[in-house]
């Protein structure tokens, strides 16, 4: 599978809805963009460049045709675009993308020391596993610890999947990457062009720090990737009519990977994954660190309505297996089908030792 790396630079503050249902709430709060947001923006860009009839596409999807079937009925070029998958977005600095810190990392309280959790081979007295055969995650250091919050560059991620621990200086706090621009306004009536009494609203917009952008990828076969423009383009991204400049890079970033140790494999999610639970249904990890979930919703432009609410396992989740994982990953994703194609569930693989 070939890849094209994309640098995605905001031209203004950005706005991305969270997973709460659409309603008349007077306050709108932006979060970080999710994979489906980037996939939708890039697909629209590519389809528009190749002359897609969006009204026809929407009608075909409403009639029950798949995305690929609907596009193949229009042209060969559009059919090739349907074969492309999207990955990202990740926050990015000039030296490369950053990912949420893996959930197995812990910081010793009142110290800069970072330690890591690993499966405890012999279990614990009184341990009640969620499923038979699962092991607790443990650190034999007796010092009190707390979760590591922040982001890791790829060299720090490489140390984690190789069995090491990053230095505290490798952890990048979210405040160093972005902030929120909070604004308050009042609704102006369309007919009167005057302020509506009592109609005050608030909005929180995402503002990236200087030299911070997003990184994404488009993956596919050579013929399909030829549909991606070589020149930069300005496209809508998120809500409120905000735009970004998308620039294809000379080469995509080199994601780290490490060999499984004695056949034992560890997978670290670099993007949220809507498994319908805390793990892929067909996999049986011996241990897992899942820091939480992300609510996923959105607006389905083709069908003209809101998407069903779902919950995704958070990026940074870690799964431990006694053997290499085979048969599940599709395009570097633990998801399959359309979820894999739009970038959910991407991961890096390494090995692990017992605590």
Tab-separated table of C-alpha atoms in Angstrom:
chain	number	residue	atom	x	y	z
A	1	UNK	CA	0.000	0.000	0.000
A	2	UNK	CA	1.488	3.326	-1.113
A	3	UNK	CA	1.006	6.562	0.822
A	4	UNK	CA	1.009	10.310	0.212
A	5	UNK	CA	1.686	12.523	3.232
A	6	UNK	CA	-0.285	15.755	3.578
A	7	UNK	CA	0.521	18.887	5.549
A	8	UNK	CA	-2.746	20.540	6.604
A	9	UNK	CA	-2.316	24.173	7.668
A	10	UNK	CA	-5.237	26.176	9.110
A	11	UNK	CA	-5.851	29.582	7.560
A	12	UNK	CA	-7.837	30.669	10.640
A	13	UNK	CA	-9.216	29.215	13.829
A	14	UNK	CA	-11.142	25.971	13.286
A	15	UNK	CA	-14.362	24.491	14.616
A	16	UNK	CA	-15.153	20.802	15.072
A	17	UNK	CA	-18.322	19.620	16.769
A	18	UNK	CA	-18.131	17.056	19.529
A	19	UNK	CA	-20.263	13.928	19.608
A	20	UNK	CA	-23.302	15.469	21.298
A	21	UNK	CA	-26.569	15.414	19.335
A	22	UNK	CA	-27.510	18.417	17.225
A	23	UNK	CA	-29.894	20.673	19.189
A	24	UNK	CA	-30.607	24.299	19.987
A	25	UNK	CA	-27.913	24.678	22.638
A	26	UNK	CA	-26.657	28.282	23.000
A	27	UNK	CA	-23.046	27.174	23.378
A	28	UNK	CA	-20.874	25.360	20.845
A	29	UNK	CA	-17.497	23.972	21.877
A	30	UNK	CA	-14.879	22.801	19.410
A	31	UNK	CA	-12.742	19.739	19.919
A	32	UNK	CA	-9.986	18.199	17.828
A	33	UNK	CA	-10.884	16.830	14.385
A	34	UNK	CA	-11.770	13.147	14.096
A	35	UNK	CA	-10.784	10.813	11.233
A	36	UNK	CA	-14.190	11.007	9.563
A	37	UNK	CA	-13.882	14.823	9.400
A	38	UNK	CA	-10.600	14.680	7.498
A	39	UNK	CA	-11.797	11.855	5.257
A	40	UNK	CA	-14.919	13.795	4.332
A	41	UNK	CA	-12.943	16.953	3.550
A	42	UNK	CA	-10.336	15.159	1.431
A	43	UNK	CA	-12.864	13.015	-0.428
A	44	UNK	CA	-14.930	16.097	-1.277
A	45	UNK	CA	-11.786	17.855	-2.533
A	46	UNK	CA	-10.751	14.937	-4.735
A	47	UNK	CA	-14.250	14.307	-6.073
A	48	UNK	CA	-14.787	17.961	-6.909
A	49	UNK	CA	-11.448	18.060	-8.760
A	50	UNK	CA	-12.641	15.162	-10.943
A	51	UNK	CA	-16.089	16.588	-11.666
A	52	UNK	CA	-18.264	14.448	-9.405
A	53	UNK	CA	-22.031	14.956	-9.658
A	54	UNK	CA	-22.759	15.228	-5.924
A	55	UNK	CA	-26.536	15.282	-6.355
A	56	UNK	CA	-26.352	12.001	-8.242
A	57	UNK	CA	-23.949	10.570	-5.649
A	58	UNK	CA	-26.346	11.462	-2.821
A	59	UNK	CA	-29.289	9.929	-4.680
A	60	UNK	CA	-27.388	6.694	-5.325
A	61	UNK	CA	-26.296	6.396	-1.677
A	62	UNK	CA	-29.855	7.026	-0.485
A	63	UNK	CA	-30.987	4.284	-2.859
A	64	UNK	CA	-28.726	1.806	-1.067
A	65	UNK	CA	-25.617	1.751	-3.250
A	66	UNK	CA	-22.236	1.770	-1.551
A	67	UNK	CA	-19.892	4.738	-1.884
A	68	UNK	CA	-17.709	2.799	-4.337
A	69	UNK	CA	-20.683	1.589	-6.395
A	70	UNK	CA	-22.130	5.088	-6.623
A	71	UNK	CA	-18.839	6.564	-7.850
A	72	UNK	CA	-18.042	3.777	-10.307
A	73	UNK	CA	-21.292	4.523	-12.125
A	74	UNK	CA	-20.032	8.042	-12.923
A	75	UNK	CA	-16.470	7.583	-14.210
A	76	UNK	CA	-13.314	5.475	-13.953
A	77	UNK	CA	-11.463	8.353	-12.269
A	78	UNK	CA	-14.071	8.588	-9.518
A	79	UNK	CA	-14.056	4.812	-9.119
A	80	UNK	CA	-10.302	4.995	-8.435
A	81	UNK	CA	-10.866	7.668	-5.780
A	82	UNK	CA	-13.249	5.255	-4.044
A	83	UNK	CA	-10.293	2.859	-3.605
A	84	UNK	CA	-8.328	5.406	-1.577
A	85	UNK	CA	-8.199	5.349	2.211
A	86	UNK	CA	-7.447	8.270	4.519
A	87	UNK	CA	-5.442	8.334	7.746
A	88	UNK	CA	-5.209	11.034	10.374
A	89	UNK	CA	-5.373	13.834	11.253
A	90	UNK	CA	-2.559	14.091	13.762
A	91	UNK	CA	-1.176	17.244	15.317
A	92	UNK	CA	2.142	18.004	13.697
A	93	UNK	CA	5.267	20.081	14.258
A	94	UNK	CA	7.934	20.795	11.630
A	95	UNK	CA	9.834	17.646	12.683
A	96	UNK	CA	6.824	15.338	12.328
A	97	UNK	CA	3.441	14.251	13.718
A	98	UNK	CA	2.577	13.665	17.355
A	99	UNK	CA	0.254	11.032	18.820
A	100	UNK	CA	-1.519	10.766	22.193
A	101	UNK	CA	0.751	9.220	24.816
A	102	UNK	CA	0.175	5.446	25.161
A	103	UNK	CA	-1.997	4.605	28.164
A	104	UNK	CA	0.651	2.293	29.654
A	105	UNK	CA	2.863	5.278	30.530
A	106	UNK	CA	2.744	6.612	34.090
A	107	UNK	CA	4.558	9.511	35.733
A	108	UNK	CA	5.886	9.234	39.275
A	109	UNK	CA	4.132	11.866	41.362
A	110	UNK	CA	6.174	14.973	42.191
A	111	UNK	CA	8.880	13.696	39.844
A	112	UNK	CA	9.861	13.775	36.181
A	113	UNK	CA	10.348	9.994	36.104
A	114	UNK	CA	8.261	8.055	33.572
A	115	UNK	CA	7.522	4.352	34.115
A	116	UNK	CA	5.451	1.876	32.121
A	117	UNK	CA	2.896	-0.792	32.870
A	118	UNK	CA	3.245	-4.358	31.599
A	119	UNK	CA	1.288	-7.598	32.058
A	120	UNK	CA	2.051	-9.389	35.326
A	121	UNK	CA	2.845	-12.995	34.447
A	122	UNK	CA	1.599	-14.682	37.621
A	123	UNK	CA	-1.438	-12.503	38.211
A	124	UNK	CA	-2.434	-11.092	41.613
A	125	UNK	CA	-4.221	-12.551	44.651
A	126	UNK	CA	-7.895	-11.741	44.239
A	127	UNK	CA	-7.488	-10.659	40.628
A	128	UNK	CA	-10.763	-11.013	38.755
A	129	UNK	CA	-10.169	-10.882	35.031
A	130	UNK	CA	-12.734	-9.377	32.695
A	131	UNK	CA	-12.234	-12.473	30.524
A	132	UNK	CA	-10.536	-15.797	31.391
A	133	UNK	CA	-6.781	-15.660	30.883
A	134	UNK	CA	-6.425	-11.891	31.032
A	135	UNK	CA	-3.566	-10.509	33.118
A	136	UNK	CA	-3.357	-7.320	35.205
A	137	UNK	CA	-1.093	-4.486	34.123
A	138	UNK	CA	1.571	-3.776	36.695
A	139	UNK	CA	4.609	-1.703	37.566
A	140	UNK	CA	6.970	-3.079	40.202
A	141	UNK	CA	8.093	0.413	41.215
A	142	UNK	CA	6.409	1.162	44.558
A	143	UNK	CA	6.308	4.928	44.037
A	144	UNK	CA	2.834	6.447	43.515
A	145	UNK	CA	2.162	7.319	39.896
A	146	UNK	CA	-0.424	9.104	37.782
A	147	UNK	CA	-1.403	8.849	34.100
A	148	UNK	CA	0.723	10.634	31.530
A	149	UNK	CA	-1.295	13.222	29.635
A	150	UNK	CA	0.043	14.755	26.463
A	151	UNK	CA	1.541	13.802	23.137
A	152	UNK	CA	4.613	11.971	21.879
A	153	UNK	CA	6.654	12.591	18.752
A	154	UNK	CA	7.434	9.504	16.686
A	155	UNK	CA	10.900	8.987	18.192
A	156	UNK	CA	9.318	8.813	21.658
A	157	UNK	CA	6.655	6.438	20.345
A	158	UNK	CA	9.411	4.272	18.878
A	159	UNK	CA	11.030	3.935	22.309
A	160	UNK	CA	7.724	2.780	23.791
A	161	UNK	CA	7.045	0.036	21.236
A	162	UNK	CA	10.681	-1.109	21.489
A	163	UNK	CA	10.184	-1.740	25.208
A	164	UNK	CA	11.640	1.462	26.634
A	165	UNK	CA	10.225	4.575	28.255
A	166	UNK	CA	10.432	8.130	26.946
A	167	UNK	CA	11.914	10.931	29.009
A	168	UNK	CA	9.532	13.418	30.602
A	169	UNK	CA	10.901	16.010	28.179
A	170	UNK	CA	9.525	13.883	25.318
A	171	UNK	CA	5.959	14.449	26.562
A	172	UNK	CA	4.388	17.462	24.855
A	173	UNK	CA	1.551	19.081	26.781
A	174	UNK	CA	-1.590	19.939	24.839
A	175	UNK	CA	-1.190	23.605	25.807
A	176	UNK	CA	2.019	23.719	23.746
A	177	UNK	CA	0.120	22.623	20.636
A	178	UNK	CA	-3.250	24.350	20.722
A	179	UNK	CA	-5.636	26.540	22.674
A	180	UNK	CA	-9.269	27.606	22.351
A	181	UNK	CA	-10.505	30.999	21.232
A	182	UNK	CA	-13.672	31.617	23.251
A	183	UNK	CA	-16.150	34.151	21.925
A	184	UNK	CA	-19.586	35.409	22.947
A	185	UNK	CA	-22.117	36.979	20.587
A	186	UNK	CA	-25.773	37.808	20.146
A	187	UNK	CA	-28.127	36.538	17.464
A	188	UNK	CA	-29.114	39.087	14.795
A	189	UNK	CA	-32.561	38.645	13.258
A	190	UNK	CA	-32.485	37.969	9.515
A	191	UNK	CA	-35.512	40.168	8.831
A	192	UNK	CA	-34.854	43.073	11.204
A	193	UNK	CA	-31.046	43.003	11.247
A	194	UNK	CA	-31.256	43.862	14.936
A	195	UNK	CA	-30.235	41.921	18.027
A	196	UNK	CA	-32.696	39.270	19.188
A	197	UNK	CA	-33.577	39.799	22.843
A	198	UNK	CA	-32.036	37.176	25.098
A	199	UNK	CA	-30.427	35.273	22.206
A	200	UNK	CA	-26.846	35.208	23.477
A	201	UNK	CA	-24.540	32.414	22.373
A	202	UNK	CA	-20.996	31.288	23.013
A	203	UNK	CA	-18.534	29.504	20.765
A	204	UNK	CA	-15.122	27.963	21.401
A	205	UNK	CA	-12.808	27.727	18.372
A	206	UNK	CA	-9.640	25.639	18.007
A	207	UNK	CA	-6.481	27.737	17.595
A	208	UNK	CA	-3.221	25.911	16.816
A	209	UNK	CA	0.059	27.305	18.157
A	210	UNK	CA	2.670	28.762	15.847
A	211	UNK	CA	4.422	26.105	13.730
A	212	UNK	CA	1.737	23.536	14.596
A	213	UNK	CA	-0.401	22.045	11.829
A	214	UNK	CA	-2.092	18.723	11.095
A	215	UNK	CA	-0.652	15.730	9.276
A	216	UNK	CA	-2.699	13.238	7.285
A	217	UNK	CA	-2.198	10.533	4.689
A	218	UNK	CA	-3.945	9.172	1.634
A	219	UNK	CA	-3.191	5.510	0.938
A	220	UNK	CA	-3.920	3.288	-2.038
A	221	UNK	CA	-2.508	1.677	-5.152
A	222	UNK	CA	-0.448	3.666	-7.662
A	223	UNK	CA	-3.308	4.160	-10.111
A	224	UNK	CA	-5.636	5.474	-7.410
A	225	UNK	CA	-3.021	7.816	-5.927
A	226	UNK	CA	-2.583	9.451	-9.337
A	227	UNK	CA	-5.958	11.106	-8.696
A	228	UNK	CA	-4.454	13.190	-5.862
A	229	UNK	CA	-3.439	16.698	-7.069
A	230	UNK	CA	0.289	17.388	-6.911
A	231	UNK	CA	-0.271	21.062	-6.056
A	232	UNK	CA	-1.526	22.507	-2.780
A	233	UNK	CA	-5.215	23.264	-2.451
A	234	UNK	CA	-7.416	25.263	-0.078
A	235	UNK	CA	-10.400	23.261	1.186
A	236	UNK	CA	-13.133	23.564	3.845
A	237	UNK	CA	-12.312	21.697	7.054
A	238	UNK	CA	-14.777	21.417	9.906
A	239	UNK	CA	-17.616	23.854	10.518
A	240	UNK	CA	-18.253	27.579	10.356
A	241	UNK	CA	-16.834	27.800	6.837
A	242	UNK	CA	-13.209	27.523	8.062
A	243	UNK	CA	-10.510	26.487	5.597
A	244	UNK	CA	-7.094	24.892	5.511
A	245	UNK	CA	-4.343	24.581	2.945
A	246	UNK	CA	-3.535	20.974	2.043
A	247	UNK	CA	-0.027	20.421	0.662
A	248	UNK	CA	1.201	17.010	-0.586
A	249	UNK	CA	4.639	16.286	0.912
A	250	UNK	CA	7.708	14.929	-0.840
A	251	UNK	CA	7.393	11.724	1.180
A	252	UNK	CA	5.155	10.463	3.988
A	253	UNK	CA	6.422	10.155	7.540
A	254	UNK	CA	8.112	6.917	8.592
A	255	UNK	CA	5.927	5.334	11.271
A	256	UNK	CA	7.897	3.291	13.818
A	257	UNK	CA	7.470	-0.440	14.250
A	258	UNK	CA	9.233	-3.075	16.306
A	259	UNK	CA	9.482	-6.853	16.177
A	260	UNK	CA	7.294	-8.880	18.514
A	261	UNK	CA	9.297	-10.279	21.455
A	262	UNK	CA	9.152	-14.081	21.673
A	263	UNK	CA	6.058	-13.861	19.492
A	264	UNK	CA	4.289	-11.428	21.849
A	265	UNK	CA	2.718	-8.448	20.086
A	266	UNK	CA	1.650	-5.043	21.449
A	267	UNK	CA	-0.605	-2.699	19.462
A	268	UNK	CA	-0.893	1.031	20.230
A	269	UNK	CA	-3.826	2.913	18.708
A	270	UNK	CA	-2.849	6.171	17.011
A	271	UNK	CA	-6.487	7.063	16.242
A	272	UNK	CA	-9.797	6.335	17.984
A	273	UNK	CA	-11.530	3.087	17.044
A	274	UNK	CA	-15.321	2.461	17.106
A	275	UNK	CA	-15.177	-1.255	17.906
A	276	UNK	CA	-18.629	-1.376	19.500
A	277	UNK	CA	-16.834	-2.236	22.741
A	278	UNK	CA	-13.419	-1.903	24.348
A	279	UNK	CA	-11.628	-4.137	21.805
A	280	UNK	CA	-12.063	-5.633	18.320
A	281	UNK	CA	-14.611	-8.432	18.650
A	282	UNK	CA	-12.441	-11.080	16.977
A	283	UNK	CA	-9.327	-10.404	19.091
A	284	UNK	CA	-8.495	-11.809	22.526
A	285	UNK	CA	-5.817	-9.663	24.200
A	286	UNK	CA	-4.193	-10.917	27.394
A	287	UNK	CA	-4.132	-7.359	28.771
A	288	UNK	CA	-5.230	-3.894	27.723
A	289	UNK	CA	-4.947	-0.257	28.779
A	290	UNK	CA	-7.940	1.742	27.531
A	291	UNK	CA	-7.972	5.330	28.860
A	292	UNK	CA	-11.523	6.191	27.819
A	293	UNK	CA	-13.861	6.699	24.916
A	294	UNK	CA	-14.721	9.354	22.341
A	295	UNK	CA	-18.298	10.140	21.315
A	296	UNK	CA	-18.680	10.114	17.529
A	297	UNK	CA	-21.504	11.696	15.576
A	298	UNK	CA	-21.649	14.105	12.625
A	299	UNK	CA	-23.773	15.031	9.651
A	300	UNK	CA	-24.288	12.706	6.701
A	301	UNK	CA	-24.304	14.991	3.665
A	302	UNK	CA	-25.275	12.232	1.245
A	303	UNK	CA	-28.291	11.151	3.292
A	304	UNK	CA	-29.147	14.626	4.567
A	305	UNK	CA	-29.292	13.808	8.273
A	306	UNK	CA	-27.266	13.199	11.436
A	307	UNK	CA	-25.131	10.094	11.715
A	308	UNK	CA	-25.980	7.654	14.525
A	309	UNK	CA	-24.084	8.286	17.754
A	310	UNK	CA	-21.257	5.838	18.380
A	311	UNK	CA	-18.485	5.524	20.932
A	312	UNK	CA	-14.872	4.914	19.966
A	313	UNK	CA	-11.982	3.638	22.064
A	314	UNK	CA	-9.590	6.554	22.608
A	315	UNK	CA	-6.282	6.913	20.779
A	316	UNK	CA	-3.421	5.822	23.023
A	317	UNK	CA	-5.155	2.569	23.978
A	318	UNK	CA	-2.759	-0.389	24.159
A	319	UNK	CA	-3.492	-4.091	23.568
A	320	UNK	CA	-1.209	-7.003	24.479
A	321	UNK	CA	-1.301	-10.350	22.656
A	322	UNK	CA	0.546	-13.622	23.224
A	323	UNK	CA	1.096	-14.003	19.478
A	324	UNK	CA	1.372	-11.758	16.407
A	325	UNK	CA	-1.990	-10.428	15.264
A	326	UNK	CA	-2.975	-11.837	11.894
A	327	UNK	CA	-5.966	-11.402	9.658
A	328	UNK	CA	-7.438	-8.334	11.352
A	329	UNK	CA	-5.523	-5.259	10.222
A	330	UNK	CA	-6.729	-3.596	7.013
A	331	UNK	CA	-4.663	-0.695	5.652
A	332	UNK	CA	-2.921	-0.315	9.021
A	333	UNK	CA	-6.238	-0.292	10.902
A	334	UNK	CA	-7.826	-2.572	13.474
A	335	UNK	CA	-11.184	-1.632	11.961
A	336	UNK	CA	-12.518	-2.875	8.647
A	337	UNK	CA	-14.724	-1.716	5.799
A	338	UNK	CA	-15.664	1.954	5.676
A	339	UNK	CA	-14.305	2.585	9.193
A	340	UNK	CA	-10.831	1.526	8.050
A	341	UNK	CA	-11.128	3.553	4.837
A	342	UNK	CA	-11.791	6.804	6.700
A	343	UNK	CA	-8.958	6.335	9.205
A	344	UNK	CA	-10.446	4.871	12.371
A	345	UNK	CA	-8.340	2.413	14.365
A	346	UNK	CA	-4.852	3.063	12.950
A	347	UNK	CA	-2.048	1.619	15.067
A	348	UNK	CA	1.646	0.879	15.441
A	349	UNK	CA	2.971	-2.515	16.521
A	350	UNK	CA	5.734	-3.509	18.894
A	351	UNK	CA	6.643	-6.209	21.393
A	352	UNK	CA	6.412	-6.544	25.164
A	353	UNK	CA	7.923	-8.273	28.185
A	354	UNK	CA	6.273	-9.233	31.442
A	355	UNK	CA	6.522	-6.817	34.370
